[in-house]
mmCIF file of C-alpha atoms and ligand atoms in Angstrom:
data_model
loop_
_atom_site.group_PDB
_atom_site.id
_atom_site.type_symbol
_atom_site.label_atom_id
_atom_site.label_comp_id
_atom_site.label_asym_id
_atom_site.label_seq_id
_atom_site.Cartn_x
_atom_site.Cartn_y
_atom_site.Cartn_z
ATOM 1 C CA MET C 1 19.191 -6.957 -34.574
ATOM 2 C CA ALA C 2 18.864 -6.029 -30.576
ATOM 3 C CA ILE C 3 15.876 -7.154 -29.061
ATOM 4 C CA ILE C 4 13.375 -4.502 -28.532
ATOM 5 C CA ILE C 5 12.564 -3.908 -23.985
ATOM 6 C CA ASP C 6 8.929 -3.571 -24.363
ATOM 7 C CA GLY C 7 8.217 -0.477 -21.383
ATOM 8 C CA ASN C 8 4.587 -0.715 -22.266
ATOM 9 C CA LYS C 9 3.946 -4.251 -21.580
ATOM 10 C CA ILE C 10 6.414 -4.517 -18.595
ATOM 11 C CA ALA C 11 4.439 -1.404 -17.110
ATOM 12 C CA GLN C 12 1.698 -2.822 -18.136
ATOM 13 C CA ASP C 13 1.624 -5.851 -16.105
ATOM 14 C CA ILE C 14 3.128 -4.414 -12.796
ATOM 15 C CA ARG C 15 0.460 -2.332 -12.856
ATOM 16 C CA THR C 16 -1.496 -5.143 -12.894
ATOM 17 C CA GLU C 17 0.308 -6.899 -10.117
ATOM 18 C CA VAL C 18 -0.253 -3.767 -8.167
ATOM 19 C CA LYS C 19 -3.752 -3.754 -8.392
ATOM 20 C CA ASN C 20 -4.469 -7.199 -7.665
ATOM 21 C CA ALA C 21 -2.504 -6.557 -4.358
ATOM 22 C CA VAL C 22 -4.793 -3.392 -3.874
ATOM 23 C CA LEU C 23 -7.226 -5.685 -3.578
ATOM 24 C CA HIS C 24 -6.051 -8.126 -1.264
ATOM 25 C CA LEU C 25 -5.104 -5.155 1.135
ATOM 26 C CA GLN C 26 -8.598 -4.124 0.728
ATOM 27 C CA GLU C 27 -10.059 -7.704 1.935
ATOM 28 C CA LYS C 28 -6.979 -8.371 4.785
ATOM 29 C CA ASN C 29 -6.629 -5.013 6.173
ATOM 30 C CA GLY C 30 -9.790 -2.587 4.322
ATOM 31 C CA THR C 31 -6.906 -0.475 3.402
ATOM 32 C CA THR C 32 -6.873 1.527 0.352
ATOM 33 C CA PRO C 33 -3.503 2.636 -0.592
ATOM 34 C CA GLY C 34 -3.589 6.638 -0.924
ATOM 35 C CA LEU C 35 -1.703 8.826 -2.608
ATOM 36 C CA ALA C 36 -1.457 12.785 -2.440
ATOM 37 C CA VAL C 37 0.177 15.214 -5.288
ATOM 38 C CA ILE C 38 0.954 18.494 -4.991
ATOM 39 C CA LEU C 39 1.345 20.625 -8.219
ATOM 40 C CA VAL C 40 2.553 24.193 -7.362
ATOM 41 C CA GLY C 41 1.981 26.859 -10.442
ATOM 42 C CA ASP C 42 0.946 25.935 -13.594
ATOM 43 C CA ASP C 43 3.302 24.786 -15.744
ATOM 44 C CA PRO C 44 1.744 22.930 -18.829
ATOM 45 C CA ALA C 45 4.199 19.496 -19.001
ATOM 46 C CA SER C 46 3.730 19.041 -14.934
ATOM 47 C CA LYS C 47 0.071 18.808 -15.314
ATOM 48 C CA ILE C 48 0.085 16.880 -17.954
ATOM 49 C CA TYR C 49 2.777 14.028 -15.936
ATOM 50 C CA LEU C 50 0.147 14.498 -12.976
ATOM 51 C CA ARG C 51 -3.006 13.836 -14.974
ATOM 52 C CA HIS C 52 -0.924 10.572 -16.383
ATOM 53 C CA LYS C 53 -0.191 9.783 -12.687
ATOM 54 C CA GLU C 54 -3.927 9.777 -11.198
ATOM 55 C CA ASN C 55 -5.307 8.093 -13.890
ATOM 56 C CA ALA C 56 -2.570 5.391 -13.246
ATOM 57 C CA CYS C 57 -3.148 5.909 -9.426
ATOM 58 C CA ARG C 58 -7.443 5.560 -10.069
ATOM 59 C CA ASP C 59 -6.473 2.543 -12.642
ATOM 60 C CA ALA C 60 -4.578 0.752 -10.102
ATOM 61 C CA GLY C 61 -7.561 1.452 -7.291
ATOM 62 C CA PHE C 62 -5.558 3.721 -5.181
ATOM 63 C CA ILE C 63 -6.955 6.824 -3.115
ATOM 64 C CA SER C 64 -5.288 9.920 -5.266
ATOM 65 C CA ARG C 65 -5.715 13.829 -4.106
ATOM 66 C CA GLU C 66 -4.421 16.558 -6.185
ATOM 67 C CA PHE C 67 -3.719 19.932 -4.101
ATOM 68 C CA ARG C 68 -2.917 22.281 -6.714
ATOM 69 C CA LEU C 69 -1.435 25.710 -4.858
ATOM 70 C CA PRO C 70 -0.818 28.983 -6.924
ATOM 71 C CA HIS C 71 2.535 29.804 -8.467
ATOM 72 C CA ASP C 72 3.313 32.599 -5.754
ATOM 73 C CA SER C 73 2.484 30.234 -2.835
ATOM 74 C CA HIS C 74 4.688 30.728 0.221
ATOM 75 C CA GLU C 75 6.709 28.084 1.376
ATOM 76 C CA THR C 76 5.344 28.076 4.844
ATOM 77 C CA ASP C 77 1.859 27.358 2.971
ATOM 78 C CA ILE C 78 3.209 24.312 1.017
ATOM 79 C CA LEU C 79 5.127 23.121 4.042
ATOM 80 C CA SER C 80 1.886 22.914 6.593
ATOM 81 C CA LEU C 81 -0.079 21.094 3.840
ATOM 82 C CA ILE C 82 2.899 18.507 3.867
ATOM 83 C CA GLN C 83 2.620 18.438 7.513
ATOM 84 C CA GLU C 84 -1.139 17.986 7.204
ATOM 85 C CA LEU C 85 -0.705 15.162 4.753
ATOM 86 C CA ASN C 86 2.102 13.203 6.805
ATOM 87 C CA ARG C 87 -0.251 13.069 9.659
ATOM 88 C CA ASP C 88 -2.814 11.836 7.502
ATOM 89 C CA GLY C 89 -3.519 8.148 7.897
ATOM 90 C CA ASP C 90 -5.194 7.602 4.512
ATOM 91 C CA ILE C 91 -2.442 9.012 3.068
ATOM 92 C CA HIS C 92 0.565 6.876 2.517
ATOM 93 C CA GLY C 93 2.718 8.451 -0.514
ATOM 94 C CA ILE C 94 3.159 11.942 -0.889
ATOM 95 C CA LEU C 95 4.563 13.969 -4.718
ATOM 96 C CA LEU C 96 5.580 17.065 -5.046
ATOM 97 C CA GLN C 97 5.741 17.399 -8.862
ATOM 98 C CA LEU C 98 8.915 19.619 -10.014
ATOM 99 C CA PRO C 99 10.355 21.785 -11.135
ATOM 100 C CA LEU C 100 9.093 23.869 -8.107
ATOM 101 C CA PRO C 101 8.645 27.755 -9.208
ATOM 102 C CA LYS C 102 11.757 30.034 -8.726
ATOM 103 C CA HIS C 103 11.381 31.262 -5.585
ATOM 104 C CA LEU C 104 10.583 27.838 -3.606
ATOM 105 C CA ASN C 105 13.594 25.827 -2.067
ATOM 106 C CA PRO C 106 13.090 22.148 -3.385
ATOM 107 C CA ALA C 107 15.533 20.582 -0.697
ATOM 108 C CA ARG C 108 14.276 22.022 2.441
ATOM 109 C CA ILE C 109 10.155 21.176 1.033
ATOM 110 C CA ILE C 110 11.522 17.485 0.658
ATOM 111 C CA GLU C 111 12.903 17.367 4.005
ATOM 112 C CA THR C 112 9.511 17.855 5.558
ATOM 113 C CA ILE C 113 7.950 14.819 3.698
ATOM 114 C CA ASP C 114 7.733 12.121 5.968
ATOM 115 C CA PRO C 115 10.022 9.466 4.194
ATOM 116 C CA ARG C 116 7.791 7.002 5.021
ATOM 117 C CA LYS C 117 5.801 8.694 2.559
ATOM 118 C CA ASP C 118 8.541 9.956 -0.090
ATOM 119 C CA VAL C 119 7.709 7.915 -2.587
ATOM 120 C CA ASP C 120 9.713 9.643 -4.900
ATOM 121 C CA GLY C 121 12.669 8.662 -3.123
ATOM 122 C CA PHE C 122 14.443 12.178 -2.940
ATOM 123 C CA HIS C 123 14.141 12.676 0.727
ATOM 124 C CA PRO C 124 17.795 12.473 2.080
ATOM 125 C CA TYR C 125 16.682 9.763 4.223
ATOM 126 C CA ASN C 126 16.018 7.645 0.992
ATOM 127 C CA ILE C 127 19.139 9.028 -0.857
ATOM 128 C CA GLY C 128 21.350 7.640 2.532
ATOM 129 C CA ARG C 129 19.684 4.321 2.344
ATOM 130 C CA LEU C 130 20.529 3.595 -1.033
ATOM 131 C CA PHE C 131 23.905 5.192 -0.497
ATOM 132 C CA THR C 132 24.286 2.487 2.236
ATOM 133 C CA GLY C 133 22.665 -0.285 0.551
ATOM 134 C CA ASN C 134 19.624 -0.672 2.214
ATOM 135 C CA PRO C 135 17.240 0.955 -0.171
ATOM 136 C CA TYR C 136 13.664 1.662 1.219
ATOM 137 C CA HIS C 137 11.923 4.060 -1.400
ATOM 138 C CA THR C 138 14.106 4.238 -4.674
ATOM 139 C CA ALA C 139 13.691 7.230 -7.397
ATOM 140 C CA CYS C 140 11.264 6.035 -10.086
ATOM 141 C CA THR C 141 13.068 5.924 -12.939
ATOM 142 C CA PRO C 142 16.245 4.350 -11.837
ATOM 143 C CA LYS C 143 13.979 1.634 -10.301
ATOM 144 C CA GLY C 144 12.201 1.373 -13.004
ATOM 145 C CA ILE C 145 15.302 0.386 -15.598
ATOM 146 C CA LEU C 146 16.421 -2.026 -12.964
ATOM 147 C CA GLU C 147 13.377 -3.828 -13.110
ATOM 148 C CA LEU C 148 13.729 -3.653 -17.153
ATOM 149 C CA LEU C 149 16.781 -5.720 -16.737
ATOM 150 C CA ASP C 150 15.398 -8.039 -14.014
ATOM 151 C CA ARG C 151 12.277 -8.750 -16.294
ATOM 152 C CA HIS C 152 14.411 -10.082 -19.500
ATOM 153 C CA ALA C 153 16.407 -11.406 -17.042
ATOM 154 C CA ILE C 154 19.520 -9.570 -18.209
ATOM 155 C CA PRO C 155 22.729 -10.025 -15.470
ATOM 156 C CA VAL C 156 23.919 -6.733 -13.923
ATOM 157 C CA GLU C 157 26.580 -8.378 -10.987
ATOM 158 C CA ARG C 158 29.926 -7.857 -13.075
ATOM 159 C CA LYS C 159 29.160 -6.098 -15.854
ATOM 160 C CA GLU C 160 30.982 -3.041 -17.020
ATOM 161 C CA ALA C 161 28.462 -0.192 -16.436
ATOM 162 C CA VAL C 162 28.324 3.191 -18.333
ATOM 163 C CA ILE C 163 25.760 6.115 -17.271
ATOM 164 C CA VAL C 164 25.635 9.507 -19.423
ATOM 165 C CA GLY C 165 23.989 11.954 -17.127
ATOM 166 C CA ARG C 166 25.058 12.194 -13.380
ATOM 167 C CA SER C 167 21.403 13.862 -12.665
ATOM 168 C CA ASN C 168 20.219 13.446 -8.592
ATOM 169 C CA ILE C 169 16.409 12.348 -9.895
ATOM 170 C CA VAL C 170 18.063 9.220 -12.633
ATOM 171 C CA GLY C 171 22.467 9.379 -13.341
ATOM 172 C CA LYS C 172 23.110 9.560 -9.249
ATOM 173 C CA PRO C 173 20.494 6.504 -7.754
ATOM 174 C CA LEU C 174 20.773 4.471 -11.009
ATOM 175 C CA ALA C 175 24.795 4.338 -10.430
ATOM 176 C CA LEU C 176 24.061 3.632 -6.552
ATOM 177 C CA LEU C 177 21.636 1.051 -7.488
ATOM 178 C CA LEU C 178 23.959 -0.902 -10.182
ATOM 179 C CA LEU C 179 26.763 -0.777 -7.697
ATOM 180 C CA ASN C 180 24.577 -2.785 -4.924
ATOM 181 C CA ARG C 181 24.357 -4.909 -7.498
ATOM 182 C CA HIS C 182 28.205 -5.421 -7.805
ATOM 183 C CA ALA C 183 28.292 -4.040 -11.594
ATOM 184 C CA THR C 184 31.321 -1.404 -12.044
ATOM 185 C CA ILE C 185 30.422 1.983 -12.494
ATOM 186 C CA THR C 186 31.629 4.932 -15.007
ATOM 187 C CA VAL C 187 29.462 8.174 -14.490
ATOM 188 C CA CYS C 188 29.477 10.434 -17.232
ATOM 189 C CA HIS C 189 28.653 14.366 -17.908
ATOM 190 C CA THR C 190 29.420 17.298 -19.718
ATOM 191 C CA ARG C 191 33.378 17.627 -18.703
ATOM 192 C CA THR C 192 33.935 14.009 -19.274
ATOM 193 C CA GLU C 193 36.938 13.587 -22.021
ATOM 194 C CA ARG C 194 36.691 10.994 -24.602
ATOM 195 C CA LEU C 195 33.330 10.093 -23.715
ATOM 196 C CA ALA C 196 33.046 7.571 -26.749
ATOM 197 C CA GLU C 197 36.154 5.884 -25.437
ATOM 198 C CA VAL C 198 33.985 5.403 -22.508
ATOM 199 C CA THR C 199 30.856 4.546 -23.155
ATOM 200 C CA LYS C 200 32.397 1.988 -26.101
ATOM 201 C CA ARG C 201 33.580 0.134 -22.936
ATOM 202 C CA ALA C 202 29.832 -0.417 -21.572
ATOM 203 C CA GLU C 203 28.336 -3.692 -20.961
ATOM 204 C CA ILE C 204 25.292 -1.899 -20.081
ATOM 205 C CA LEU C 205 25.052 1.622 -21.199
ATOM 206 C CA VAL C 206 22.434 3.948 -19.995
ATOM 207 C CA ALA C 207 21.788 7.478 -21.854
ATOM 208 C CA ALA C 208 20.150 9.810 -19.797
ATOM 209 C CA ALA C 209 21.399 13.618 -20.618
ATOM 210 C CA GLY C 210 18.676 14.596 -22.197
ATOM 211 C CA LYS C 211 20.361 15.493 -25.795
ATOM 212 C CA PRO C 212 18.665 13.969 -28.550
ATOM 213 C CA GLU C 213 20.580 11.045 -30.358
ATOM 214 C CA ILE C 214 23.908 11.753 -28.729
ATOM 215 C CA ILE C 215 24.707 8.099 -28.704
ATOM 216 C CA LYS C 216 25.464 6.769 -31.832
ATOM 217 C CA ALA C 217 26.467 3.384 -33.092
ATOM 218 C CA ALA C 218 30.116 3.982 -33.007
ATOM 219 C CA MET C 219 29.738 4.939 -29.538
ATOM 220 C CA VAL C 220 28.726 1.807 -28.337
ATOM 221 C CA ARG C 221 30.230 -2.156 -27.921
ATOM 222 C CA GLU C 222 28.963 -4.771 -29.906
ATOM 223 C CA GLY C 223 26.297 -6.744 -28.168
ATOM 224 C CA ALA C 224 25.823 -3.822 -24.885
ATOM 225 C CA VAL C 225 22.526 -3.224 -23.372
ATOM 226 C CA VAL C 226 21.346 -0.136 -24.420
ATOM 227 C CA ILE C 227 18.719 1.762 -21.794
ATOM 228 C CA ASP C 228 17.629 5.229 -23.307
ATOM 229 C CA VAL C 229 16.056 7.667 -20.583
ATOM 230 C CA GLY C 230 15.704 10.565 -22.842
ATOM 231 C CA VAL C 231 13.034 12.220 -24.077
ATOM 232 C CA ASN C 232 13.589 15.232 -26.544
ATOM 233 C CA ARG C 233 10.723 16.784 -28.609
ATOM 234 C CA LEU C 234 12.057 18.081 -31.670
ATOM 235 C CA GLU C 235 11.013 20.905 -34.102
ATOM 236 C CA GLY C 236 8.541 19.345 -35.651
ATOM 237 C CA GLY C 237 7.191 17.492 -32.391
ATOM 238 C CA ARG C 238 8.640 14.245 -33.236
ATOM 239 C CA LEU C 239 9.904 12.666 -29.838
ATOM 240 C CA VAL C 240 13.429 10.724 -29.664
ATOM 241 C CA GLY C 241 15.381 9.653 -27.262
ATOM 242 C CA ASP C 242 18.890 9.723 -26.377
ATOM 243 C CA VAL C 243 19.906 7.341 -28.396
ATOM 244 C CA ALA C 244 20.416 6.908 -32.357
ATOM 245 C CA PHE C 245 17.631 4.115 -32.289
ATOM 246 C CA PRO C 246 17.826 2.767 -35.643
ATOM 247 C CA GLU C 247 22.006 2.675 -36.237
ATOM 248 C CA VAL C 248 22.441 1.731 -32.209
ATOM 249 C CA ALA C 249 19.617 -1.530 -32.332
ATOM 250 C CA LYS C 250 21.776 -3.092 -35.247
ATOM 251 C CA LYS C 251 24.562 -3.163 -32.794
ATOM 252 C CA ALA C 252 23.446 -4.042 -29.271
ATOM 253 C CA SER C 253 21.323 -6.677 -28.068
ATOM 254 C CA TYR C 254 18.691 -4.986 -25.824
ATOM 255 C CA ILE C 255 17.536 -1.529 -26.187
ATOM 256 C CA THR C 256 14.761 0.619 -24.968
ATOM 257 C CA PRO C 257 13.000 2.522 -27.459
ATOM 258 C CA VAL C 258 11.304 6.262 -26.967
ATOM 259 C CA PRO C 259 8.728 6.436 -26.386
ATOM 260 C CA GLY C 260 7.575 2.900 -25.021
ATOM 261 C CA GLY C 261 10.597 2.257 -23.122
ATOM 262 C CA VAL C 262 12.163 3.562 -19.770
ATOM 263 C CA GLY C 263 9.061 5.909 -19.522
ATOM 264 C CA PRO C 264 6.111 4.156 -18.523
ATOM 265 C CA MET C 265 8.188 2.233 -16.217
ATOM 266 C CA THR C 266 8.353 5.427 -14.091
ATOM 267 C CA ILE C 267 4.695 5.428 -12.976
ATOM 268 C CA ALA C 268 4.519 1.638 -12.651
ATOM 269 C CA MET C 269 7.344 2.297 -10.097
ATOM 270 C CA LEU C 270 5.550 5.285 -8.513
ATOM 271 C CA LEU C 271 2.623 2.606 -7.555
ATOM 272 C CA VAL C 272 4.622 0.439 -6.452
ATOM 273 C CA ASN C 273 6.566 2.463 -3.952
ATOM 274 C CA THR C 274 2.933 4.107 -2.660
ATOM 275 C CA LEU C 275 1.853 0.484 -2.349
ATOM 276 C CA ASN C 276 5.044 -0.355 0.184
ATOM 277 C CA ALA C 277 4.829 2.841 2.084
ATOM 278 C CA ALA C 278 0.490 1.498 2.391
ATOM 279 C CA PHE C 279 2.385 -1.804 3.653
ATOM 280 C CA THR C 280 4.807 -0.373 5.672
ATOM 281 C CA LEU C 281 2.584 2.321 7.420
ATOM 282 C CA ILE C 282 -0.517 -0.091 8.096
ATOM 283 C CA SER C 283 2.046 -2.448 9.521
ATOM 284 C CA LYS C 284 3.273 -0.309 12.332
HETATM 285 P P1 NAP T 1 19.516 16.923 -16.143
HETATM 286 O O1 NAP T 1 19.204 17.023 -14.880
HETATM 287 O O2 NAP T 1 19.601 17.832 -17.205
HETATM 288 O O3 NAP T 1 20.767 16.038 -16.474
HETATM 289 C C1 NAP T 1 21.277 15.722 -17.608
HETATM 290 C C2 NAP T 1 22.805 14.993 -17.143
HETATM 291 O O4 NAP T 1 23.274 14.718 -18.537
HETATM 292 C C3 NAP T 1 23.781 16.021 -16.601
HETATM 293 O O5 NAP T 1 24.243 15.309 -15.085
HETATM 294 C C4 NAP T 1 24.477 16.481 -17.723
HETATM 295 O O6 NAP T 1 26.126 16.715 -17.292
HETATM 296 C C5 NAP T 1 24.650 15.393 -18.553
HETATM 297 N N1 NAP T 1 24.848 15.647 -19.796
HETATM 298 C C6 NAP T 1 24.152 16.615 -20.786
HETATM 299 N N2 NAP T 1 24.347 16.639 -21.710
HETATM 300 C C7 NAP T 1 25.738 15.955 -22.281
HETATM 301 C C8 NAP T 1 26.720 15.496 -22.792
HETATM 302 N N3 NAP T 1 26.649 15.819 -24.071
HETATM 303 N N4 NAP T 1 27.803 14.361 -22.476
HETATM 304 C C9 NAP T 1 27.547 13.884 -21.536
HETATM 305 N N5 NAP T 1 26.714 14.568 -20.373
HETATM 306 C C10 NAP T 1 25.854 15.114 -20.632
HETATM 307 O O7 NAP T 1 18.506 15.446 -16.503
HETATM 308 P P2 NAP T 1 17.630 14.548 -16.117
HETATM 309 O O8 NAP T 1 16.494 14.965 -15.428
HETATM 310 O O9 NAP T 1 18.401 13.283 -15.485
HETATM 311 O O10 NAP T 1 16.994 13.833 -17.634
HETATM 312 C C11 NAP T 1 17.994 12.993 -18.415
HETATM 313 C C12 NAP T 1 16.974 12.890 -19.379
HETATM 314 O O11 NAP T 1 15.900 11.753 -19.546
HETATM 315 C C13 NAP T 1 15.738 14.234 -19.892
HETATM 316 O O12 NAP T 1 15.387 13.919 -21.455
HETATM 317 C C14 NAP T 1 14.430 14.264 -19.233
HETATM 318 O O13 NAP T 1 13.776 14.454 -19.693
HETATM 319 C C15 NAP T 1 14.487 12.589 -18.649
HETATM 320 N N6 NAP T 1 14.083 11.729 -18.137
HETATM 321 C C16 NAP T 1 13.248 10.473 -18.475
HETATM 322 C C17 NAP T 1 12.570 10.137 -17.384
HETATM 323 C C18 NAP T 1 11.124 9.163 -17.871
HETATM 324 O O14 NAP T 1 10.254 8.984 -17.243
HETATM 325 N N7 NAP T 1 11.536 8.365 -19.149
HETATM 326 C C19 NAP T 1 12.290 10.639 -15.967
HETATM 327 C C20 NAP T 1 13.475 11.680 -15.840
HETATM 328 C C21 NAP T 1 14.262 11.921 -16.946
HETATM 329 P P3 NAP T 1 26.442 17.806 -16.130
HETATM 330 O O15 NAP T 1 26.127 17.525 -14.551
HETATM 331 O O16 NAP T 1 27.904 18.229 -16.481
HETATM 332 O O17 NAP T 1 25.457 19.121 -16.577
#
């Protein structure tokens, strides 16, 4: 039976570490990390995510400022808000809640964020830094996954890692993070042939497809480390991951549950990135 990786516990440990670092920063420099969150429109799921992020910021002792813009906002309004926040010395991180309403171009808006304040790690500058093996701000979910592995002392170097999913926010940045740590990487997607054969090779298997329980025990190598990023709400309301947990847990060496695995790490890493941004900006 696999060891269950407790993301809630690890995320809580990190949040306590961040809180202590904030106290230290306030004592030494009189600076409090500040995060600005921007929500355009009123997508209910985005509102819930944002509330969790803001609560986490306040618990950590950060300043959290929220900017809610109407659904029909013009791109120029959002760009001028971001430019103002780029100049604001009390704000160290800027988070633009995605997805944006359809009429807006997310790439152009993200590129306006000062890369030093891009705590989501989505700006092409930060993606380029990750690509060249010298990361600065890295996307929170992939960074959280690496932290889960590290805090369990699970080795990555020389391991065969398979990631199911190639999104810009999870699959691709995670592939680069693992590659930078000398794993051998395969990234799968909807046009991958013989998916089960590929996933069965994995010593580290990451499921980030957003498809309920598609990873069955027969697709998993004996003793694999299985990380489940998926969050899927079934009819009736039950939350499941991309991994068929009960059967895969019998075969894996380590496994993350849903909920309580990768999810809490994303917010913890947002706090870490914002704290790092504050350190960088005050040392300039
Ligand atoms: P996404 O943008 O929809 O990407 C899904 C990826 O999975 C795509 O690359 C897609 O391939 C691939 N895929 C889908 N079905 C597949 C299948 N049957 N076989 C192989 N590949 C398949 O999703 P995302 O934003 O990366 O998120 C993935 C999941 O993680 C979602 O459930 C999301 O809610 C969750 N998530 C959780 C957190 C967290 O904090 N826990 C954070 C982010 C995301 P194509 O490219 O060919 O379409």
